[in-house]
Short mmCIF file of C-alpha atoms and ligand atoms in Angstrom, two decimals:
data_model
loop_
_atom_site.label_atom_id
_atom_site.label_comp_id
_atom_site.label_asym_id
_atom_site.label_seq_id
_atom_site.Cartn_x
_atom_site.Cartn_y
_atom_site.Cartn_z
CA MET A 1 115.36 62.04 92.95
CA LYS A 2 114.18 65.98 92.84
CA ARG A 3 112.88 67.59 95.76
CA PHE A 4 111.66 70.78 96.93
CA PHE A 5 114.63 72.96 97.28
CA ASP A 6 116.23 72.49 94.32
CA GLU A 7 115.20 75.54 93.10
CA GLU A 8 117.08 77.44 96.02
CA LEU A 9 120.05 76.28 94.04
CA ASN A 10 118.96 77.06 90.36
CA THR A 11 117.99 80.49 92.15
CA LEU A 12 121.43 80.93 93.30
CA ARG A 13 122.83 79.56 90.32
CA SER A 14 121.08 82.43 87.67
CA HIS A 15 122.74 85.25 90.46
CA LEU A 16 125.36 84.26 89.72
CA SER A 17 125.66 84.04 86.42
CA LEU A 18 123.51 87.40 85.99
CA MET A 19 126.60 88.38 88.52
CA GLY A 20 129.38 87.21 85.47
CA GLU A 21 126.95 89.38 82.71
CA LYS A 22 127.14 92.05 84.88
CA ALA A 23 131.24 92.26 85.85
CA ILE A 24 131.76 91.68 81.86
CA GLU A 25 129.67 94.36 81.43
CA GLN A 26 131.98 96.74 83.71
CA LEU A 27 135.01 95.35 82.30
CA ARG A 28 133.68 96.04 78.43
CA ALA A 29 132.81 99.75 79.57
CA ALA A 30 135.24 100.92 81.93
CA ILE A 31 138.19 99.72 78.74
CA LYS A 32 135.87 101.11 75.86
CA ALA A 33 135.81 104.61 78.27
CA LEU A 34 139.35 104.45 78.37
CA VAL A 35 140.07 103.99 74.66
CA GLU A 36 137.57 106.49 73.68
CA ARG A 37 138.72 109.24 76.47
CA ASP A 38 135.05 109.29 77.81
CA ARG A 39 134.70 110.65 81.34
CA GLY A 40 131.11 110.22 81.65
CA ALA A 41 130.89 106.72 80.68
CA ALA A 42 133.67 106.13 83.28
CA GLU A 43 131.49 108.01 85.82
CA GLU A 44 129.03 105.50 84.70
CA VAL A 45 130.68 102.35 85.37
CA ARG A 46 131.56 103.87 88.75
CA ARG A 47 127.96 104.25 89.14
CA ASN A 48 127.28 100.75 88.34
CA ASP A 49 129.54 99.20 91.11
CA ASP A 50 127.22 98.67 93.39
CA ILE A 51 125.36 96.42 91.51
CA LEU A 52 127.79 93.86 91.58
CA ASP A 53 128.12 94.44 95.88
CA GLU A 54 124.83 93.51 95.74
CA LEU A 55 124.87 90.58 93.92
CA GLU A 56 127.73 89.10 95.80
CA VAL A 57 125.54 89.94 99.08
CA LYS A 58 122.69 88.32 97.81
CA ILE A 59 124.91 85.62 96.48
CA ASP A 60 126.37 84.86 100.30
CA GLU A 61 123.10 85.25 101.65
CA GLU A 62 121.42 82.49 99.73
CA ALA A 63 124.83 80.18 99.90
CA ILE A 64 124.68 80.52 103.81
CA ARG A 65 120.90 79.81 104.15
CA PHE A 66 121.35 77.15 102.02
CA VAL A 67 124.19 75.11 104.22
CA GLY A 68 122.44 76.12 107.38
CA LEU A 69 119.05 75.14 106.27
CA ARG A 70 119.45 72.47 103.36
CA GLY A 71 122.30 70.18 105.05
CA PRO A 72 123.96 69.82 101.12
CA VAL A 73 126.52 67.22 100.87
CA ALA A 74 129.10 65.69 98.02
CA ARG A 75 128.81 68.17 95.29
CA GLU A 76 125.80 69.99 96.62
CA LEU A 77 128.04 70.99 98.99
CA ARG A 78 131.15 71.77 96.90
CA LEU A 79 128.74 73.92 94.42
CA VAL A 80 127.29 76.37 97.01
CA ILE A 81 130.71 77.08 98.78
CA VAL A 82 132.17 77.58 94.97
CA GLY A 83 129.19 79.77 94.42
CA MET A 84 130.18 81.87 97.02
CA LYS A 85 133.68 82.13 95.98
CA ALA A 86 133.11 82.79 92.61
CA GLY A 87 130.80 85.42 93.66
CA HIS A 88 133.33 87.30 95.73
CA ASP A 89 136.12 86.68 92.63
CA LEU A 90 133.36 88.27 90.24
CA GLU A 91 132.79 91.34 92.69
CA ARG A 92 136.73 91.91 92.90
CA VAL A 93 136.68 91.69 88.68
CA GLY A 94 134.08 95.05 89.35
CA ASP A 95 136.05 96.45 91.78
CA GLU A 96 138.82 96.47 88.87
CA ALA A 97 137.15 97.78 86.70
CA ASN A 98 136.04 100.54 88.50
CA ASN A 99 139.71 101.10 89.30
CA ILE A 100 140.13 101.03 85.54
CA ALA A 101 137.50 103.74 85.34
CA LYS A 102 138.99 105.62 87.80
CA ARG A 103 141.99 105.90 85.59
CA ALA A 104 140.39 106.43 82.66
CA ILE A 105 138.76 109.78 84.07
CA LYS A 106 142.48 110.97 84.89
CA LEU A 107 143.50 110.20 81.50
CA VAL A 108 141.10 112.34 79.81
CA ASP A 109 143.33 115.27 80.94
CA GLU A 110 146.74 114.11 79.99
CA ARG A 111 148.05 113.66 76.61
CA PRO A 112 147.95 109.87 75.27
CA VAL A 113 151.10 108.19 75.73
CA LYS A 114 150.89 105.34 72.55
CA GLU A 115 148.21 103.73 70.65
CA TYR A 116 145.78 101.63 72.08
CA VAL A 117 146.83 98.27 70.86
CA ASP A 118 148.31 96.44 74.82
CA ILE A 119 145.70 97.01 76.89
CA PRO A 120 142.67 95.95 74.69
CA ARG A 121 144.03 93.16 73.38
CA MET A 122 144.96 92.38 77.17
CA ALA A 123 141.20 93.19 78.33
CA ALA A 124 139.57 90.74 75.63
CA MET A 125 142.30 87.87 76.30
CA ALA A 126 140.80 88.56 80.33
CA GLU A 127 137.24 88.80 79.74
CA ASP A 128 137.54 85.68 77.67
CA MET A 129 138.79 84.21 80.25
CA LEU A 130 136.03 85.14 82.39
CA ARG A 131 133.52 83.55 80.16
CA ASP A 132 135.24 80.42 79.64
CA ALA A 133 135.54 79.97 82.95
CA LEU A 134 131.70 81.09 83.49
CA SER A 135 130.82 78.32 81.18
CA ALA A 136 132.94 76.12 82.58
CA PHE A 137 131.09 76.55 85.75
CA PHE A 138 127.53 76.61 84.50
CA ASP A 139 128.48 73.30 81.94
CA GLY A 140 130.33 71.45 84.60
CA ASP A 141 133.26 71.86 81.46
CA GLU A 142 136.42 70.47 83.05
CA ALA A 143 138.43 70.44 80.38
CA LYS A 144 137.64 74.65 79.87
CA ALA A 145 138.53 75.19 82.94
CA ILE A 146 141.93 73.94 82.51
CA ASP A 147 142.23 75.76 79.72
CA VAL A 148 141.57 79.13 81.87
CA CYS A 149 144.27 78.11 83.77
CA GLN A 150 146.42 77.87 81.54
CA ARG A 151 145.76 81.00 79.45
CA ASP A 152 146.68 83.09 82.64
CA GLY A 153 150.39 83.43 82.23
CA GLU A 154 150.02 84.86 78.54
CA VAL A 155 148.15 87.62 80.47
CA ASP A 156 150.62 88.27 82.96
CA LYS A 157 153.69 87.80 80.01
CA ILE A 158 151.79 90.83 78.52
CA ASN A 159 151.63 92.83 81.50
CA LYS A 160 155.36 92.93 82.17
CA GLN A 161 156.11 93.55 78.51
CA LEU A 162 153.71 96.96 78.77
CA TYR A 163 155.48 97.21 82.14
CA ARG A 164 159.09 97.33 80.24
CA GLU A 165 157.44 99.31 77.89
CA LEU A 166 156.12 102.26 79.65
CA VAL A 167 159.17 102.13 81.99
CA GLY A 168 160.89 103.23 78.96
CA CYS A 169 158.71 105.97 77.76
CA ILE A 170 158.83 107.20 80.76
CA SER A 171 162.80 107.34 80.80
CA GLU A 172 162.78 108.80 77.10
CA ARG A 173 159.70 111.28 77.55
CA PRO A 174 159.17 112.30 81.16
CA SER A 175 155.97 114.41 80.46
CA THR A 176 154.35 110.81 79.91
CA THR A 177 155.29 109.76 83.43
CA THR A 178 152.20 110.61 84.88
CA ALA A 179 150.21 109.25 81.95
CA ALA A 180 152.61 106.01 81.90
CA ILE A 181 152.09 105.75 85.50
CA GLU A 182 148.12 105.42 84.87
CA LEU A 183 148.09 102.89 82.11
CA MET A 184 150.54 101.04 84.43
CA PHE A 185 147.54 100.52 87.12
CA VAL A 186 145.62 99.60 84.59
CA SER A 187 147.60 96.73 83.14
CA LYS A 188 147.82 95.44 86.24
CA ALA A 189 144.32 95.73 86.73
CA LEU A 190 143.39 93.53 83.87
CA GLU A 191 146.09 91.34 85.33
CA ARG A 192 144.27 90.97 88.48
CA ILE A 193 140.97 89.92 86.24
CA ALA A 194 142.34 87.24 84.71
CA ASP A 195 143.98 86.04 88.36
CA HIS A 196 140.05 86.02 88.97
CA ALA A 197 139.38 84.24 86.54
CA THR A 198 141.55 81.59 86.79
CA ASN A 199 140.69 81.26 90.30
CA ILE A 200 136.85 80.54 89.27
CA ALA A 201 138.13 77.98 87.10
CA GLU A 202 140.49 76.14 89.49
CA GLU A 203 137.26 76.82 91.89
CA VAL A 204 134.93 74.92 88.62
CA ILE A 205 138.02 72.16 89.31
CA PHE A 206 137.59 71.65 92.44
CA LEU A 207 133.80 71.53 92.52
CA LEU A 208 133.99 68.89 89.20
CA ARG A 209 136.95 66.35 90.77
CA GLY A 210 136.47 67.16 94.99
CA LYS A 211 139.70 68.36 94.65
CA ASP A 212 142.07 71.61 95.74
CA VAL A 213 144.35 71.99 92.35
CA ARG A 214 145.39 75.11 93.32
CA HIS A 215 149.52 75.85 94.50
CA THR A 216 150.14 72.78 92.84
CA ASP A 217 151.98 72.13 89.29
CA GLU A 218 149.57 69.77 88.35
CA ILE A 219 147.34 71.74 86.38
CA LYS A 220 150.71 73.05 84.36
CA LYS A 221 151.84 69.33 84.03
CA THR A 222 149.04 68.84 81.63
CA GLN A 223 149.88 71.08 79.37
CA MET B 1 92.92 59.51 115.63
CA ASP B 2 90.19 58.49 117.03
CA THR B 3 87.32 57.87 115.06
CA SER B 4 85.44 55.34 116.29
CA ASN B 5 84.16 57.03 118.62
CA ASP B 6 79.86 56.44 117.44
CA ASN B 7 79.47 60.13 118.18
CA SER B 8 81.12 61.36 115.18
CA GLU B 9 78.17 59.43 112.85
CA ARG B 10 76.03 62.22 114.56
CA SER B 11 74.61 64.70 111.34
CA PRO B 12 76.26 68.02 112.06
CA ASP B 13 73.56 69.85 113.56
CA ALA B 14 72.17 66.92 115.52
CA GLY B 15 74.22 69.29 118.64
CA GLY B 16 72.42 72.40 117.92
CA GLU B 17 73.98 75.59 116.58
CA VAL B 18 76.75 75.59 118.88
CA SER B 19 78.59 72.60 118.59
CA GLN B 20 79.21 73.70 114.35
CA PRO B 21 82.97 72.93 113.79
CA ARG B 22 83.96 76.31 114.08
CA MET B 23 87.48 76.03 112.96
CA GLN B 24 85.99 75.34 109.36
CA VAL B 25 83.87 78.80 109.65
CA GLU B 26 87.30 80.70 110.85
CA ARG B 27 88.97 79.34 108.11
CA GLN B 28 86.94 80.32 105.22
CA ALA B 29 86.47 83.74 106.46
CA LEU B 30 90.46 83.54 106.49
CA GLY B 31 90.31 82.57 102.73
CA GLU B 32 88.55 84.86 101.47
CA ARG B 33 90.70 87.49 103.20
CA GLY B 34 93.30 85.70 101.73
CA THR B 35 95.94 85.98 104.85
CA TYR B 36 97.26 83.85 106.81
CA ARG B 37 96.85 83.93 110.94
CA GLN B 38 100.03 84.08 112.32
CA ASP B 39 98.56 82.78 115.81
CA TYR B 40 96.48 79.66 114.59
CA ILE B 41 97.09 77.50 116.98
CA SER B 42 97.77 79.51 120.56
CA PHE B 43 99.17 78.34 123.43
CA LEU B 44 98.53 80.89 126.11
CA ASN B 45 100.40 80.52 129.87
CA TYR B 46 99.55 77.10 129.47
CA SER B 47 100.76 74.19 131.61
CA PHE B 48 99.42 70.36 131.53
CA PHE B 49 100.07 67.65 134.07
CA TYR B 50 99.97 63.97 134.32
CA GLY B 51 98.14 62.95 137.48
CA PRO B 52 100.67 65.21 140.06
CA ALA B 53 103.53 65.44 137.58
CA GLN B 54 103.31 68.64 135.56
CA VAL B 55 105.63 67.87 131.82
CA LEU B 56 105.15 71.53 130.65
CA TYR B 57 105.15 74.88 132.42
CA ASP B 58 103.56 77.72 131.04
CA ILE B 59 103.81 77.71 127.09
CA GLU B 60 103.48 80.50 124.97
CA LEU B 61 103.31 79.33 121.60
CA ALA B 62 101.73 81.04 118.30
CA MET B 63 101.59 78.73 115.58
CA PRO B 64 100.87 80.63 112.08
CA ASP B 65 98.14 79.09 109.73
CA ARG B 66 99.32 76.93 106.90
CA GLN B 67 102.73 77.10 107.92
CA VAL B 68 105.21 73.95 109.11
CA THR B 69 105.93 73.97 112.74
CA ALA B 70 108.33 71.88 114.17
CA LEU B 71 108.83 70.67 117.59
CA ILE B 72 112.72 70.04 118.65
CA GLY B 73 113.76 68.89 121.89
CA PRO B 74 115.64 65.99 124.06
CA SER B 75 113.81 62.76 125.03
CA GLY B 76 110.74 63.35 127.74
CA CYS B 77 110.89 67.10 126.95
CA GLY B 78 107.13 67.14 126.15
CA LYS B 79 107.00 67.44 122.64
CA SER B 80 104.67 64.67 122.19
CA THR B 81 102.80 65.92 124.93
CA LEU B 82 102.36 69.67 123.45
CA LEU B 83 101.54 67.75 120.12
CA ARG B 84 98.68 65.23 121.57
CA ASN B 85 97.20 68.42 123.38
CA ILE B 86 96.15 70.04 120.52
CA ASN B 87 93.16 67.42 119.42
CA ARG B 88 92.95 66.60 122.51
CA MET B 89 93.95 63.17 122.72
CA ASN B 90 95.77 63.15 125.91
CA ASP B 91 92.42 63.44 127.15
CA LEU B 92 92.19 59.44 127.22
CA ILE B 93 94.74 59.27 129.91
CA ASP B 94 93.16 59.16 133.22
CA GLY B 95 94.18 62.03 135.77
CA VAL B 96 95.53 64.72 133.09
CA ARG B 97 94.72 68.35 133.49
CA HIS B 98 95.71 71.31 132.51
CA GLU B 99 96.13 75.21 132.98
CA GLY B 100 95.58 78.06 131.03
CA GLU B 101 94.72 78.33 127.23
CA LEU B 102 94.84 76.48 123.97
CA LEU B 103 93.13 78.38 120.90
CA ILE B 104 92.76 77.34 117.21
CA GLY B 105 91.73 80.15 114.95
CA GLY B 106 90.60 81.84 118.14
CA GLU B 107 88.44 79.16 119.82
CA SER B 108 89.92 77.03 122.80
CA VAL B 109 89.78 73.23 122.54
CA TYR B 110 88.38 73.25 125.63
CA ASP B 111 85.17 74.87 125.14
CA PRO B 112 82.77 73.01 126.40
CA HIS B 113 80.22 73.64 123.58
CA LEU B 114 82.97 72.24 121.56
CA GLU B 115 82.53 68.80 120.58
CA VAL B 116 85.69 66.84 121.12
CA ILE B 117 84.80 64.70 118.17
CA SER B 118 84.22 67.14 115.85
CA LEU B 119 87.68 69.05 116.89
CA ARG B 120 89.51 65.73 115.77
CA LYS B 121 87.75 65.89 112.77
CA GLN B 122 89.50 68.80 112.07
CA ILE B 123 92.87 67.37 112.88
CA GLY B 124 94.61 64.34 111.51
CA MET B 125 97.50 62.66 112.75
CA VAL B 126 100.65 60.56 112.04
CA PHE B 127 102.37 58.78 114.55
CA GLN B 128 105.97 57.67 114.25
CA LYS B 129 104.76 54.02 113.28
CA SER B 130 102.70 53.77 110.78
CA ASN B 131 99.49 51.91 111.70
CA PRO B 132 97.27 50.83 108.85
CA PHE B 133 94.60 48.83 109.52
CA PRO B 134 94.67 45.28 108.39
CA LYS B 135 92.32 46.09 105.25
CA SER B 136 92.98 47.81 101.95
CA ILE B 137 94.93 49.91 100.96
CA TYR B 138 91.51 52.01 99.75
CA GLU B 139 89.80 51.03 102.44
CA ASN B 140 92.43 52.55 104.89
CA VAL B 141 92.55 55.94 103.04
CA ILE B 142 88.58 56.16 103.52
CA TYR B 143 88.35 54.79 106.93
CA GLY B 144 87.14 57.99 108.47
CA LEU B 145 84.57 58.33 105.86
CA ARG B 146 82.63 55.58 106.55
CA VAL B 147 82.85 55.72 110.28
CA ALA B 148 81.45 59.44 109.20
CA GLY B 149 78.60 57.53 107.55
CA ARG B 150 79.31 58.30 103.73
CA LYS B 151 78.78 55.70 101.81
CA LYS B 152 78.32 56.64 98.24
CA LYS B 153 80.77 55.09 96.12
CA SER B 154 81.94 57.68 93.89
CA VAL B 155 82.33 60.32 96.79
CA LEU B 156 84.83 57.52 98.25
CA ASP B 157 86.03 57.24 94.87
CA GLU B 158 87.41 60.49 94.43
CA ALA B 159 88.43 60.34 98.24
CA VAL B 160 90.68 57.50 97.60
CA GLU B 161 92.22 59.22 94.67
CA ARG B 162 92.24 63.13 95.54
CA SER B 163 94.23 61.91 99.29
CA LEU B 164 96.18 59.63 97.20
CA ARG B 165 97.45 62.11 94.75
CA ARG B 166 98.01 64.74 97.64
CA SER B 167 100.59 61.70 99.91
CA ALA B 168 102.47 61.18 96.79
CA LEU B 169 101.30 57.81 96.58
CA TRP B 170 98.90 57.56 94.23
CA ASP B 171 100.87 56.35 91.38
CA GLU B 172 102.62 53.95 93.24
CA VAL B 173 99.16 51.97 94.21
CA LYS B 174 96.84 53.03 92.10
CA ASP B 175 97.03 49.00 90.12
CA ARG B 176 96.45 47.38 93.59
CA LEU B 177 94.35 49.65 95.87
CA HIS B 178 91.96 46.36 97.22
CA GLU B 179 95.12 44.86 98.16
CA SER B 180 96.06 44.55 102.14
CA ALA B 181 97.95 47.79 103.29
CA PHE B 182 100.56 45.15 104.51
CA SER B 183 101.72 44.92 101.17
CA LEU B 184 103.39 48.07 101.04
CA SER B 185 106.80 49.25 102.04
CA GLY B 186 107.35 50.92 105.38
CA GLY B 187 108.28 54.11 103.63
CA GLN B 188 104.95 54.11 101.69
CA MET B 189 102.84 52.63 105.00
CA GLN B 190 103.77 56.23 106.38
CA ARG B 191 102.35 57.71 103.21
CA LEU B 192 98.99 56.19 103.50
CA CYS B 193 98.67 57.18 107.05
CA ILE B 194 99.25 60.69 105.69
CA ALA B 195 96.71 59.97 102.95
CA ARG B 196 94.30 58.55 105.41
CA ALA B 197 94.87 61.78 107.32
CA ILE B 198 93.52 63.86 104.82
CA ALA B 199 90.37 62.24 103.49
CA ASN B 200 88.80 64.16 105.97
CA ASP B 201 90.03 66.77 104.64
CA PRO B 202 90.79 68.61 108.33
CA GLU B 203 92.54 71.54 109.14
CA ILE B 204 95.99 70.40 110.63
CA ILE B 205 98.51 67.83 110.49
CA LEU B 206 100.08 66.60 113.21
CA MET B 207 103.25 64.39 112.54
CA ASP B 208 105.10 62.88 115.91
CA GLU B 209 108.27 61.30 114.66
CA PRO B 210 106.95 60.90 111.26
CA CYS B 211 110.64 59.87 109.39
CA SER B 212 111.87 58.04 112.75
CA ALA B 213 111.61 54.61 111.11
CA LEU B 214 112.37 54.97 107.18
CA ASP B 215 115.09 55.39 104.89
CA PRO B 216 117.08 58.72 103.67
CA VAL B 217 114.98 58.38 100.09
CA ALA B 218 111.69 57.39 101.76
CA THR B 219 112.64 59.95 104.29
CA GLY B 220 113.21 63.01 101.49
CA LYS B 221 109.75 61.72 99.87
CA ILE B 222 107.78 62.35 103.07
CA GLU B 223 109.89 65.40 103.38
CA ASP B 224 108.81 67.28 100.05
CA LEU B 225 105.46 66.46 100.67
CA ILE B 226 105.57 68.20 103.77
CA HIS B 227 106.51 70.93 101.91
CA GLU B 228 103.70 70.42 99.08
CA LEU B 229 100.86 70.23 102.17
CA LYS B 230 101.89 73.07 104.05
CA GLU B 231 99.62 74.60 100.69
CA ASN B 232 96.57 73.26 102.41
CA TYR B 233 96.81 72.01 105.76
CA THR B 234 98.57 74.19 109.05
CA ILE B 235 101.51 70.95 110.12
CA VAL B 236 102.95 70.50 113.52
CA ILE B 237 106.05 68.10 113.39
CA VAL B 238 107.76 66.46 116.20
CA THR B 239 111.59 65.38 115.15
CA HIS B 240 114.41 64.40 117.12
CA ASN B 241 116.60 64.79 113.04
CA MET B 242 117.41 68.67 113.46
CA GLN B 243 118.18 68.23 109.63
CA GLN B 244 114.78 67.68 108.88
CA ALA B 245 113.71 70.54 111.47
CA ALA B 246 115.96 72.76 109.59
CA ARG B 247 114.59 71.77 105.67
CA VAL B 248 110.86 71.34 106.50
CA SER B 249 109.73 73.41 109.11
CA ASP B 250 108.85 77.22 108.59
CA ARG B 251 109.12 78.40 112.76
CA THR B 252 111.03 75.65 115.17
CA ALA B 253 109.74 75.66 119.02
CA PHE B 254 112.90 74.17 121.21
CA PHE B 255 111.71 72.68 124.71
CA TYR B 256 113.69 71.41 127.50
CA LEU B 257 112.62 69.73 130.51
CA GLY B 258 108.86 70.79 129.76
CA LYS B 259 109.70 74.55 129.07
CA LEU B 260 109.97 76.46 125.88
CA VAL B 261 113.15 77.88 125.85
CA GLU B 262 113.18 79.04 122.14
CA TYR B 263 111.04 80.07 119.60
CA GLY B 264 111.22 81.46 116.16
CA GLU B 265 112.14 81.59 112.34
CA THR B 266 113.62 78.15 111.43
CA GLN B 267 116.08 80.10 109.68
CA GLN B 268 116.86 82.15 113.32
CA ILE B 269 116.94 78.81 115.21
CA PHE B 270 119.54 77.25 113.21
CA MET B 271 121.53 79.75 112.36
CA ASN B 272 121.75 82.46 114.57
CA PRO B 273 119.75 81.15 117.54
CA ALA B 274 119.42 83.47 120.90
CA ASN B 275 119.79 81.03 123.85
CA SER B 276 123.09 78.60 124.54
CA GLN B 277 121.20 75.66 125.03
CA THR B 278 119.29 75.92 121.65
CA GLU B 279 122.65 76.64 120.13
CA ALA B 280 124.32 73.63 122.13
CA TYR B 281 121.07 71.53 120.76
CA VAL B 282 120.89 72.08 117.33
CA SER B 283 124.65 71.96 117.32
CA GLY B 284 124.40 68.24 118.98
CA ARG B 285 126.25 69.38 121.91
CA PHE B 286 123.91 69.01 124.04
CA GLY B 287 124.28 67.84 127.80
N1 ATP C 1 100.67 58.71 130.15
C1 ATP C 1 101.54 59.70 130.77
N2 ATP C 1 101.57 59.07 132.02
C2 ATP C 1 102.18 59.99 132.97
N3 ATP C 1 103.41 60.61 132.44
C3 ATP C 1 103.46 60.74 131.18
C4 ATP C 1 102.45 60.29 129.99
N4 ATP C 1 103.29 60.47 128.72
C5 ATP C 1 104.24 60.71 129.21
N5 ATP C 1 104.35 61.08 129.90
C6 ATP C 1 105.67 61.87 130.62
O1 ATP C 1 105.44 62.94 130.35
C7 ATP C 1 107.00 63.39 130.05
C8 ATP C 1 106.71 64.09 128.22
O2 ATP C 1 106.62 63.32 127.73
P1 ATP C 1 106.99 63.35 126.26
O3 ATP C 1 105.93 61.66 125.59
O4 ATP C 1 105.90 64.43 125.74
O5 ATP C 1 107.67 64.15 125.72
P2 ATP C 1 108.59 63.48 124.24
O6 ATP C 1 109.66 64.73 124.35
O7 ATP C 1 107.69 63.24 123.28
O8 ATP C 1 110.04 62.64 124.94
P3 ATP C 1 110.30 61.71 123.14
O9 ATP C 1 111.19 62.15 122.27
O10 ATP C 1 111.07 60.58 123.92
O11 ATP C 1 109.18 61.41 122.40
C9 ATP C 1 108.04 62.53 130.31
O12 ATP C 1 108.52 62.69 131.57
C10 ATP C 1 106.59 61.32 130.13
O13 ATP C 1 107.67 60.40 131.00
MG1 MG C 2 107.65 62.12 121.87
#
């Protein structure tokens, strides 16, 4: 049975979808600015962060209003709560993209440490995880959400590898220290973005199952 | 709604110019301006007494046009009394009196030039227990029109279909219009009463706990219907169901012991009430 306030949930969904697109856009733009050593583009990313902040506030307002006035229960209640949490994760993705853009600006003045291979690869993985986590949310696709959770480890692995590699660069060529440290921050930011994608995926599993799978081995066991 | 009085059969101009239904005129003027007034129904320093017993105290309350206003509060706080004064239903009781003013569209409902009958025609009422007449579905809907002397079949047919569509009942009863109204389920009977209330094309619909005898599905249907009806009607609803008040109303008024404790946007009343008694009541922790 359709209810007159169903439209309000659709609005919440569409704001979340818009937020997901914007967050991914910000991530891509930050990485592009980094690789192309484009200061102007990096500054643009920093200016656009407001959009995500505003969307997060809007989603929170809509969700709180819905809980307060519509009295959702069961899956509808989980949907609103998960929507709020996912909005928060996406806002943090935006913060990390902003952080990457900040590092990209500093790196414009530094000599390159090494060719950009791992960072774009990690960024692509984090972006795919985000995309899949969001589509798992919108399509109610549990298998896809589980898959996202299982990919988090790969990003962690590259982050650690890259960290070791950059430590090596510093000890071999101390002149690269500043640039290498900035790159460690970028790598860490990408690792965090993958974490936020994983959070969203775990929230989707909660939405679909009504059961919290965080901090359990359950998802890993199914591997 | 008392439409059984003989006076209602008088032609509109029988009482001279002053007895024209003023609210109708008011609403047309509003329609042209395309704006809704915030104080369509206004209680001004309004008190009400049953004999020696005062049950409403200095009420100041302005209800907006074409919005839903919910009246909430513990049993006996005066919600029904306030509601029934809007169409002067309480006048039928001996020994009642009021102080202060009650205006609809800027005109006093106590204006000696205003006929109570024309007032009641502008106001439909739906009660807690649905009260269809022992007649067919069709006759129930057009009861008020028949009393008003309307006879033309095409007019009546049209009113039946329009009212039943507006009350979201048409599809369920269109093939059995001449069966008894008592063959309907409780939720359907309540929607039939809403159809009857709107057949006269009123300005205002008053509802006193319209869903208290209904199951959740029928309740949901009535709530959706209220949401649709507010496009055309000003609705005042008494309810003991906090979730319902939160869902269907735009404004909420909380009463306690005959006094208006707090009144505001429903969102504010339910999410951030200013008064601690309101907070306790809407959280179900009152008393
Ligand atoms: N006809 C009457 N004669 C005398 N007193 C009355 C009459 N009707 C109601 N009252 C009294 O007026 C007060 C307000 O009653 P009212 O019916 O307006 O309350 P209410 O808020 O609608 O309560 P409920 O939630 O139980 O329907 C109560 O104390 C009641 O006893
Ligand atoms: Mg009552």
